[in-house]
CSV table of C-alpha atoms in Angstrom, one decimal:
chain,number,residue,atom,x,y,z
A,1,UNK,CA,18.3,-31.1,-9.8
A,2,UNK,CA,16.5,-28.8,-7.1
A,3,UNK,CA,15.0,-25.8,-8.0
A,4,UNK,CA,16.2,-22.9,-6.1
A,5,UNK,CA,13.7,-21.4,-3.8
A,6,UNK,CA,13.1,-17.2,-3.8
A,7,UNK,CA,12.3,-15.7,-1.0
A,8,UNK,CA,11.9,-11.9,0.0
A,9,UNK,CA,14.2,-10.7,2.3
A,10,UNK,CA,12.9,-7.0,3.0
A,11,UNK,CA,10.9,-3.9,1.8
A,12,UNK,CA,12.1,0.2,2.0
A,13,UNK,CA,9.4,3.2,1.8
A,14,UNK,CA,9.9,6.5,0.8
A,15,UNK,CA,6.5,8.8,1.1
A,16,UNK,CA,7.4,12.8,0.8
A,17,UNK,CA,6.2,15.3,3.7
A,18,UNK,CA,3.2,17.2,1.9
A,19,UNK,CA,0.1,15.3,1.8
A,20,UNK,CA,-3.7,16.7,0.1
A,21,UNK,CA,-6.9,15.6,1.7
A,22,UNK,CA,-10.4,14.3,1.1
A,23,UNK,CA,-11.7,18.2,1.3
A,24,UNK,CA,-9.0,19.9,-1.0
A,25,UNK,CA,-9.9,16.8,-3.6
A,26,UNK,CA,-13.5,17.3,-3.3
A,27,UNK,CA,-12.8,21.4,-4.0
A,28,UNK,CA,-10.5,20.8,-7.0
A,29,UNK,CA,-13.8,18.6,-8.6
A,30,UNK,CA,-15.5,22.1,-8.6
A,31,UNK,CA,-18.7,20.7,-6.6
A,32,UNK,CA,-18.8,17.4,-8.9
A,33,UNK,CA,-18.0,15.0,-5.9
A,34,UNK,CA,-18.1,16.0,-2.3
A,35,UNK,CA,-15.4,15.5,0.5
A,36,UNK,CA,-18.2,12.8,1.8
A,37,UNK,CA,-18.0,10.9,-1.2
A,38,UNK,CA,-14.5,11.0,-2.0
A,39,UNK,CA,-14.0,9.4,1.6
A,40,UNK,CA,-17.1,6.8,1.3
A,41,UNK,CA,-16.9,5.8,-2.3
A,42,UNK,CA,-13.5,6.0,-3.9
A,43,UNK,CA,-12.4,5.7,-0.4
A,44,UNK,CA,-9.0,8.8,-0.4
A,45,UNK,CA,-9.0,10.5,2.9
A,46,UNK,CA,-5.4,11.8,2.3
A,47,UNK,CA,-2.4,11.0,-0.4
A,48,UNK,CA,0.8,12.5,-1.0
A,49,UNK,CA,1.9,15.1,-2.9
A,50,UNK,CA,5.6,14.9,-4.6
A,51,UNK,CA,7.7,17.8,-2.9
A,52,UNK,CA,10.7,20.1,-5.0
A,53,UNK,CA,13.1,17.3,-4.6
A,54,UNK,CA,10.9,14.3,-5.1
A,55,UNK,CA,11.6,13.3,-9.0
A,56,UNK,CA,10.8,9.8,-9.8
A,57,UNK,CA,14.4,8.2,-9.9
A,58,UNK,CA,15.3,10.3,-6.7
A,59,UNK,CA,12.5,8.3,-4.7
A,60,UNK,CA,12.9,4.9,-6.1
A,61,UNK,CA,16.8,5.9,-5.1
A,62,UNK,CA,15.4,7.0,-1.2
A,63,UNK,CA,13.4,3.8,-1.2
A,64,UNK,CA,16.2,1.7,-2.3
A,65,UNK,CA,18.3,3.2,0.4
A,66,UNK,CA,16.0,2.5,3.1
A,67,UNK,CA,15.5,-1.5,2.2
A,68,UNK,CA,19.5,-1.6,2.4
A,69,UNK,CA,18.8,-0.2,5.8
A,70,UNK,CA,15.6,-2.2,6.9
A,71,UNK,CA,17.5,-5.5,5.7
A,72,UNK,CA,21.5,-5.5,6.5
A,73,UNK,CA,21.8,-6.2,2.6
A,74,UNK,CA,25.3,-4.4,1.2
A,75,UNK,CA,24.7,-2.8,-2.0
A,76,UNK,CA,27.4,-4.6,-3.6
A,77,UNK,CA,25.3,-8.0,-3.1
A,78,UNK,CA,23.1,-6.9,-5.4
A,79,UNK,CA,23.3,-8.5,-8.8
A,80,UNK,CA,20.7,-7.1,-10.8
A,81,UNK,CA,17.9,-4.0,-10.3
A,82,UNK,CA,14.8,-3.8,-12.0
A,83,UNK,CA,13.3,-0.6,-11.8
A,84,UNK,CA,9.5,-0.4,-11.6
A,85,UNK,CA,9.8,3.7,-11.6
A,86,UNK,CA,7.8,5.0,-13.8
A,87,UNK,CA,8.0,6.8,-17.3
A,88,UNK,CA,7.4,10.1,-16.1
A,89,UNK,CA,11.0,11.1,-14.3
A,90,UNK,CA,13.5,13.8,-14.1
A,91,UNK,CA,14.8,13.3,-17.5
A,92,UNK,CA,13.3,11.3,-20.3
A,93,UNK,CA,15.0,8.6,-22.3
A,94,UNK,CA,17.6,8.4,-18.8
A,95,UNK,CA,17.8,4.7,-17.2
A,96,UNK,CA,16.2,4.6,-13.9
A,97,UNK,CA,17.8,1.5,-12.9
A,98,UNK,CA,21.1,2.8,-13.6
A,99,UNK,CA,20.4,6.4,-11.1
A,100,UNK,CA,19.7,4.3,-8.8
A,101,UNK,CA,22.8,1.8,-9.0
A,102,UNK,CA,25.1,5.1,-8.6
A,103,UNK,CA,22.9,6.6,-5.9
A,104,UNK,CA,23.4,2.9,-3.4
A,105,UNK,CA,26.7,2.3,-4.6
A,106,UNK,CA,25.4,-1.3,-5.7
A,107,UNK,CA,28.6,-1.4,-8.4
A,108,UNK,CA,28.0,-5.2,-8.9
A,109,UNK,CA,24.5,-4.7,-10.5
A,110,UNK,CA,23.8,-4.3,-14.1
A,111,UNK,CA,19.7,-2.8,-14.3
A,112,UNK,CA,16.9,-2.3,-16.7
A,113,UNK,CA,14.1,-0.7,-16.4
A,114,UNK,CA,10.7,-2.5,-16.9
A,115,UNK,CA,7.5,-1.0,-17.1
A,116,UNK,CA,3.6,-2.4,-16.7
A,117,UNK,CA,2.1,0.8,-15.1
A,118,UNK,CA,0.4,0.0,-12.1
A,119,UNK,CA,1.3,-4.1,-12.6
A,120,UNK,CA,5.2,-3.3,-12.7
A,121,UNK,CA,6.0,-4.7,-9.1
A,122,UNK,CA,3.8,-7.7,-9.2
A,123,UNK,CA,5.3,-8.6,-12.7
A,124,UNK,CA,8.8,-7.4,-11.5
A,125,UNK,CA,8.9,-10.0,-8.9
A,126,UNK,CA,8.1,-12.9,-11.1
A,127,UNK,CA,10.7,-11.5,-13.8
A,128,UNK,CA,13.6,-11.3,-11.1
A,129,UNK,CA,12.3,-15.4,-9.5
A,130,UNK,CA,12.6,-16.2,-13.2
A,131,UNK,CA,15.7,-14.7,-14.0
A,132,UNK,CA,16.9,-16.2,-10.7
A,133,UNK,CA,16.7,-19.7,-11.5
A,134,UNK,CA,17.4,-19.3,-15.0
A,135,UNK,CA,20.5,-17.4,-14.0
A,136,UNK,CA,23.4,-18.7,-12.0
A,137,UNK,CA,25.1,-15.4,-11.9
A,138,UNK,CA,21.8,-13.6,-10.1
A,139,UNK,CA,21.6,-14.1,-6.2
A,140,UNK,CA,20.2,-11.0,-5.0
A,141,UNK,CA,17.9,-8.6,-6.8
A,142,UNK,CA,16.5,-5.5,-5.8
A,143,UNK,CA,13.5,-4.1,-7.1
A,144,UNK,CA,12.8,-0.2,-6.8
A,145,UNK,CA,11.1,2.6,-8.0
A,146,UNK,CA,9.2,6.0,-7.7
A,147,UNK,CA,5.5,7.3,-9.0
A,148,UNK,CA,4.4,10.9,-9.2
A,149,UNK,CA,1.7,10.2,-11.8
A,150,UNK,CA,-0.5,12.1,-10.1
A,151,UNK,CA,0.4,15.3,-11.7
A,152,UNK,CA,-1.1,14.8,-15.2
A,153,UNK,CA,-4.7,14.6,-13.2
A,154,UNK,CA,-7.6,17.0,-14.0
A,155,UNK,CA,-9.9,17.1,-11.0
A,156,UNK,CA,-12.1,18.7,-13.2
A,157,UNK,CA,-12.3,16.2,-15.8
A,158,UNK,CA,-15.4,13.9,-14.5
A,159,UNK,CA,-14.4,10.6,-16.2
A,160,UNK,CA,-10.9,10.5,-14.4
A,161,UNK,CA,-12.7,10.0,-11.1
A,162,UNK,CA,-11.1,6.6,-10.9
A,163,UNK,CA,-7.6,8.6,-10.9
A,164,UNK,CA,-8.0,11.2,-8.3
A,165,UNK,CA,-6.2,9.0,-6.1
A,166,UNK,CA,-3.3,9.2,-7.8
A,167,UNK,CA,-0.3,9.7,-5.1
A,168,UNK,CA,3.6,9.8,-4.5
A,169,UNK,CA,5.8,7.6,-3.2
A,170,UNK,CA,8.6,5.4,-3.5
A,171,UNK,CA,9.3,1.5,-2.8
A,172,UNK,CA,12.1,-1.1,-2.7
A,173,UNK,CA,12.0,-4.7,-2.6
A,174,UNK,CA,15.0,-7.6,-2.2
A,175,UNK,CA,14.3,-10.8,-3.3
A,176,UNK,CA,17.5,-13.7,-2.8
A,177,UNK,CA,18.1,-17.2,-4.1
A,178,UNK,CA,17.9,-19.9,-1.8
A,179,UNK,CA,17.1,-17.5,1.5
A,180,UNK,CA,14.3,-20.1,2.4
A,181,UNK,CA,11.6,-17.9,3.7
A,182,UNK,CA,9.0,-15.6,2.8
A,183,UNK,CA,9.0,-17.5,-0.7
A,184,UNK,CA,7.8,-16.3,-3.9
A,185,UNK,CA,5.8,-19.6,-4.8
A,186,UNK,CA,3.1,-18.5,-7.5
A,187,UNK,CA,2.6,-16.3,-10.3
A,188,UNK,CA,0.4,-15.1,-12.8
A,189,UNK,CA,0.1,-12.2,-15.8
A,190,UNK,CA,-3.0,-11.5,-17.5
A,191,UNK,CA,-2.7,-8.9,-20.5
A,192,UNK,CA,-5.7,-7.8,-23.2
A,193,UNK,CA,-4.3,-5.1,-25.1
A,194,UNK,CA,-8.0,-4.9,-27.4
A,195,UNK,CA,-7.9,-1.9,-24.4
A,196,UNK,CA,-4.0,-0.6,-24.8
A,197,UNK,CA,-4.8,2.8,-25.8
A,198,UNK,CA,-8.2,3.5,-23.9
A,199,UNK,CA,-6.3,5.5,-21.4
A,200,UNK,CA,-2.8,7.3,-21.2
A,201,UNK,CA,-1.4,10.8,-21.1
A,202,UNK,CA,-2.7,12.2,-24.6
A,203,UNK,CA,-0.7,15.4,-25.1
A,204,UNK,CA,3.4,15.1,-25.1
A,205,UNK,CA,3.9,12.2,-27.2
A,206,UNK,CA,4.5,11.4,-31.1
A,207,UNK,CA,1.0,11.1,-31.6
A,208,UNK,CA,0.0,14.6,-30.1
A,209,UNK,CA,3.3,16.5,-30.0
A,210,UNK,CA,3.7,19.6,-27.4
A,211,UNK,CA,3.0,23.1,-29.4
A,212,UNK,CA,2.9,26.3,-27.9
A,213,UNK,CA,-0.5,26.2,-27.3
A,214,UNK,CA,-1.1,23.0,-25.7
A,215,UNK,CA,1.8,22.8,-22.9
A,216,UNK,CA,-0.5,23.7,-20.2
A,217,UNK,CA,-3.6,21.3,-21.3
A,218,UNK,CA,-0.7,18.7,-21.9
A,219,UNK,CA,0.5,18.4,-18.2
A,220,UNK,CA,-2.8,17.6,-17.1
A,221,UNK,CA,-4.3,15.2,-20.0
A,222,UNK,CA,-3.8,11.7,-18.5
A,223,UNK,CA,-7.1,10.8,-19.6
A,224,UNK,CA,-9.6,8.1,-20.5
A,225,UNK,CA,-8.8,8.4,-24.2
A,226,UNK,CA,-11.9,6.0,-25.1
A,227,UNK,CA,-13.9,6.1,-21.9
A,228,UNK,CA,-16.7,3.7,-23.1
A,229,UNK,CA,-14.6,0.8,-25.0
A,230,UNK,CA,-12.6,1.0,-21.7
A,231,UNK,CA,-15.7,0.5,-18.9
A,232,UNK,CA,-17.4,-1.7,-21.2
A,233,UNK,CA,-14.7,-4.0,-21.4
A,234,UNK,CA,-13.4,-3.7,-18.0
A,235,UNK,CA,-16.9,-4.7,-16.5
A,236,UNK,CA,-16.7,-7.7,-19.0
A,237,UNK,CA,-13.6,-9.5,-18.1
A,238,UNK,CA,-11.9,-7.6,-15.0
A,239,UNK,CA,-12.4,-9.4,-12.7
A,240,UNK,CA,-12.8,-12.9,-13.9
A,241,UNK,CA,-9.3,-12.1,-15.1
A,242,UNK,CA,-8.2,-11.0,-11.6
A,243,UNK,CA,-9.5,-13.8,-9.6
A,244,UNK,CA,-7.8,-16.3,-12.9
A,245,UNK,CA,-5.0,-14.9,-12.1
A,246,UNK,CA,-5.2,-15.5,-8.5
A,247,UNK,CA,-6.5,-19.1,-8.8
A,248,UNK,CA,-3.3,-20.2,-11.2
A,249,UNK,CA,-0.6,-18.5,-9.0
A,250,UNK,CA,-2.2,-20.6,-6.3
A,251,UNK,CA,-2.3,-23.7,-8.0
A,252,UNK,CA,1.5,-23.6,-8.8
A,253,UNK,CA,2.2,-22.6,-5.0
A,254,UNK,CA,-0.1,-26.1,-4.2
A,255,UNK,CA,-2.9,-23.6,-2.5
A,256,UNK,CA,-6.1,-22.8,-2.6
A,257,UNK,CA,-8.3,-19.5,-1.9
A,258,UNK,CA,-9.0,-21.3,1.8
A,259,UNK,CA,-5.2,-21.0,2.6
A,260,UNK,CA,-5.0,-16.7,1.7
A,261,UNK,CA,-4.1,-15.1,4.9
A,262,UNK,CA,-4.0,-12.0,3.7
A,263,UNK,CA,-4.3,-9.7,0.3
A,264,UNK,CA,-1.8,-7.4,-0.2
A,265,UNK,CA,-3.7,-5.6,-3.2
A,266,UNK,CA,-3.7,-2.3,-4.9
A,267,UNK,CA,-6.0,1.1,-3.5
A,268,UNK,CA,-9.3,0.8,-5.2
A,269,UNK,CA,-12.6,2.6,-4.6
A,270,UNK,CA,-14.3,1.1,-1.7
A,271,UNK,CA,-16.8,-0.6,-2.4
A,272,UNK,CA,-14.5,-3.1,-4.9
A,273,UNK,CA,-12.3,-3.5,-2.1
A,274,UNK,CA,-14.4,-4.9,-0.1
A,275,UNK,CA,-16.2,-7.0,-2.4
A,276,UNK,CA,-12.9,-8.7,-3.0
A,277,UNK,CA,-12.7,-9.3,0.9
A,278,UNK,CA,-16.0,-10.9,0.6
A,279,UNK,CA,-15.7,-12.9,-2.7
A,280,UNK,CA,-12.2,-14.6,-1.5
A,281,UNK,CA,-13.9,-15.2,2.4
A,282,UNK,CA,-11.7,-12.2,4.2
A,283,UNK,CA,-12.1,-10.2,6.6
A,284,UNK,CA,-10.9,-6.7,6.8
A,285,UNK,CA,-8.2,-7.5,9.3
A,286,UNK,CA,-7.1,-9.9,6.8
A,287,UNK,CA,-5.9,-6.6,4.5
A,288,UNK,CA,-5.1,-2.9,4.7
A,289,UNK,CA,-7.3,-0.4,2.9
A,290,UNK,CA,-5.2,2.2,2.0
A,291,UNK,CA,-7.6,5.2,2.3
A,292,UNK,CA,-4.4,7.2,4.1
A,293,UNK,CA,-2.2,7.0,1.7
A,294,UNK,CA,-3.9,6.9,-2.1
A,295,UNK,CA,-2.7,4.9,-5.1
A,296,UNK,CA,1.1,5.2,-5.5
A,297,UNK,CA,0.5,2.8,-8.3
A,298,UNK,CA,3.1,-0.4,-8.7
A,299,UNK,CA,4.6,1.0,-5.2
A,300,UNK,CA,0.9,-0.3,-3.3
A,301,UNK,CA,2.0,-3.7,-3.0
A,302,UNK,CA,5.4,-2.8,-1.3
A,303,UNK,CA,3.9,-0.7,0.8
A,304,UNK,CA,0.5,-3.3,2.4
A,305,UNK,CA,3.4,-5.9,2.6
A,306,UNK,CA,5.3,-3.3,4.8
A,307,UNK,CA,2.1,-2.1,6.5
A,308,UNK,CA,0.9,-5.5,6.9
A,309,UNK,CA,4.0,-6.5,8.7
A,310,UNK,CA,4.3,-3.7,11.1
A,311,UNK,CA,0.8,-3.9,12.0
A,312,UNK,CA,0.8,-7.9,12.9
A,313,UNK,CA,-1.6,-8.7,10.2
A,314,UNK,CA,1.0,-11.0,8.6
A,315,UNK,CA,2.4,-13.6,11.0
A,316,UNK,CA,5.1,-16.6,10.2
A,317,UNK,CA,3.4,-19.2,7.9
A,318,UNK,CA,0.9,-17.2,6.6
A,319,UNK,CA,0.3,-17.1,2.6
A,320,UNK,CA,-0.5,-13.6,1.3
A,321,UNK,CA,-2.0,-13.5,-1.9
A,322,UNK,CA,-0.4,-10.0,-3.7
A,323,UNK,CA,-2.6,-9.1,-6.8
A,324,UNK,CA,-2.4,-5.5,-9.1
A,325,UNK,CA,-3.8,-4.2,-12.3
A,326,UNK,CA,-2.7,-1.7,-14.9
A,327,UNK,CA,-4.1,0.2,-17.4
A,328,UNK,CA,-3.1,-1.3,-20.8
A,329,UNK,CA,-4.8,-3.9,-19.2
A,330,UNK,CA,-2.9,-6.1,-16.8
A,331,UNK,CA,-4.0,-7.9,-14.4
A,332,UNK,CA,-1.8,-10.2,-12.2
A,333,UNK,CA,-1.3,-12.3,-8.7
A,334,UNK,CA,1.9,-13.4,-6.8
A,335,UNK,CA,1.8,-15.9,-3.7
A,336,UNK,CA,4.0,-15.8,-1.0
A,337,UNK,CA,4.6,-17.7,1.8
A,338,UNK,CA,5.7,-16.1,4.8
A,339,UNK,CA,8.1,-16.7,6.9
């Protein structure tokens, strides 16, 4: 028997109206980094900033809304969501995936919510190709969420440098069985959890309860909780693990590096984006830096597959080569064929 092919029939975008720029980072640092080097080296020359009505379910729901819209799909197609939102939303211990079923009318879908921080799209997709083929009851699934994670930063805390891009956003992705294009054809996960607990919001949880005193200091401690085991560790095995995880979801689409057309990957600072560019033969027109928009964590990908597209950087045939990390550490790579 065949196996069913996956294929992605469309993306949605929600990005709120306020936005915060290279010079209003730099001054929040308190002198530490300049608006220079926030632009040059961890490459932010604006991101967005989550406006009175922009809670984490609400966006994944606006998002969600907008791929019905971009891609003819009717909500009550949809057999399953996964929600890639994260755990910082309107109201704790409420299922995303279940806001957002009422909020599209998508009354046929049953939803969970799944969560790899900034991984949860890329690992999303191969859950839903999975549960797809495994599944006979599963067509259509829509994937959809929002990030605001960006409020727990301290611009004044030097080690979380590597977070000041932090941004808002929502995205939405539909993936079908058999629609023969655009085809999900590879994938890999990487996890080392030696590092699960290097970084994370400290203050709010079981460990480090609110008190009286600490509610301010606790909605801005997302911090490097071991700064050192984390670096240390990262510069050991990040990025053979990336590029392992890019070589195997190649092999099981039949590809090689030669064949990337274009990498649809995650903001980083600038210097490791382009290094990436360089180590896998690409050019910059072979990707989209996204120094205009920030880190909207697992919502990146959606959004340089969407960009990507609209700009004519992605053409019919062409393979891109989707790749993300998260802190816990993750590390992971899709391959699609498009068109």
């Amino acid at each position: 028997m065949k196996t069913p092919n996956v294929g992605i029939v469309g993306t949605g975008i929600y990005l709120p109206e306020k936005t915060i720029g290279a010079k209003e980072i730099a001054e929040a640092t308190k002198g530490v980094w300049s608006e220079d080097a926030v632009r040059s080296k961890l490459g932010i020359n604006r991101k967005f900033l989550p406006g009175a009505d922009d809670g984490t379910q609400e966006m994944g729901a606006k998002a969600a809304l907008k791929c019905l819209e971009n891609t003819g799909v009717k909500p009550e197609e949809i057999d399953l969501i996964l929600c890639i939102g994260e755990e910082w939303k309107e109201y704790p211990l409420t299922t995303s995936a279940l806001y957002i079923q009422d909020r599209i009318g998508a009354w046929n879908a049953w939803g969970i919510d799944v969560q790899n921080r900034c991984c949860t799209c890329v690992s999303a997709m191969k859950i839903a190709r999975d549960m797809m083929i495994a599944d006979d009851e599963i067509n259509t699934v829509l994937i959809a969420g929002g990030y605001r994670n960006g409020d727990f930063v301290d611009y004044t805390d030097k080690n979380m440098s590597m977070m000041y891009n932090l941004s808002a956003g929502g995205g939405a992705i539909i993936l079908k069985k058999n629609y023969g294009k655009n085809l999900l054809l590879g994938s890999k996960i990487m996890a080392d959890g030696s590092i699960s607990r290097t970084a994370g919001v400290e203050i709010g949880g079981i460990a480090h309860p609110f008190t009286k005193d600490n509610i301010e200091e606790g909605y801005k401690s997302l911090r490097l909780l071991d700064a050192k085991k984390m670096k240390d560790r990262l510069n050991e095995v990040s990025m053979p693990n990336w590029y392992k995880c890019i070589d195997e979801s190649l092999k099981q689409a039949k590809l090689t590096r030669k064949d990337i057309g274009y990498l649809d990957i995650l903001h980083i600072k600038r210097s490791g984006h382009m290094s990436m560019l360089a180590d896998l033969g690409l050019t910059e027109d072979q990707s989209i830096y996204l120094e205009d928009y920030g880190h909207i964590g697992q919502i990146d990908q959606i959004l340089s597959l969407e960009l990507g597209l609209r700009a004519g950087k992605i053409k019919n045939g062409d393979v891109v080569c989707m790749i993300a990390a998260g802190i816990g550490y993750v590390w992971a790579a899709n391959i699609i064929k498009w068109g």
